[in-house]
Amino acid sequence: KPLTKQDITELRDHAIKASNQAYAPYSGIHVGAALLASDGNIYLGCNVENASYGLTICAERSAVSAAMQAISSKRDQMVRAIYIVNNKVPEIPPCGACRQVLFEFGKGGIVYFDGKKGMKKMLIDKILPQAFRL
Ligand code: THU
């Protein structure tokens, strides 16, 4: 069943809380992600930077990892929805790496993020043209 406006607002509130836990001393961009999983629970993620910059983990993939430890069936449909927020840039669509990962676990799911003119949404099934698959 589709999410209500209230569900989406609640997801956003959780994402904001998660963004407060970001470790981002290098970029200053604190990203939070709240993932509504197929078990009905919300799993959180934040970006985790590193002095070796390229090792940085994005908030979205951090949330996917958090959910994976709890979900053992139909993992390709694990992500029902994920809301992404940050403290800086006016619009924060997920990066290419996160799209590839969400694609694998989010069949039928939706990505929400804050845009310059309010909330935006994307279908995970269409999030990455010609996504890589084996
Ligand atoms: N970042 C995310 O957490 N998610 C994205 O989809 C884009 C980028 C983080 C990584 C890094 O810590 C900071 O934002 C700046 O790139």
CSV table of C-alpha atoms and ligand atoms in Angstrom, one decimal, residues 27 31 47 49 56 58-60 93-95, ligand 1:
chain,number,residue,atom,x,y,z
A,27,SER,CA,32.9,18.2,3.6
A,31,VAL,CA,23.5,13.5,5.3
A,47,ASN,CA,27.5,9.5,5.9
A,49,GLU,CA,33.8,10.2,6.0
A,56,THR,CA,33.6,7.7,2.6
A,58,CYS,CA,27.1,7.6,1.9
A,59,ALA,CA,24.1,7.8,4.2
A,60,GLU,CA,22.0,5.8,1.8
A,93,PRO,CA,19.6,13.2,-5.0
A,94,PRO,CA,21.4,9.9,-4.3
A,95,CYS,CA,24.8,9.5,-6.0
B,1,THU,N1,26.9,11.9,0.3
B,1,THU,C1,25.9,11.0,0.8
B,1,THU,O1,25.9,10.7,2.0
B,1,THU,N2,25.0,10.6,-0.1
B,1,THU,C2,25.0,10.9,-1.4
B,1,THU,O2,24.2,10.4,-2.2
B,1,THU,C3,25.9,12.0,-1.9
B,1,THU,C4,27.0,12.3,-1.0
B,1,THU,C5,27.9,12.3,1.3
B,1,THU,C6,29.3,11.7,1.1
B,1,THU,C7,30.2,12.8,1.6
B,1,THU,O3,30.4,12.5,3.0
B,1,THU,C8,29.4,14.1,1.5
B,1,THU,O4,28.1,13.7,1.2
B,1,THU,C9,29.9,15.0,0.4
B,1,THU,O5,30.1,14.3,-0.8
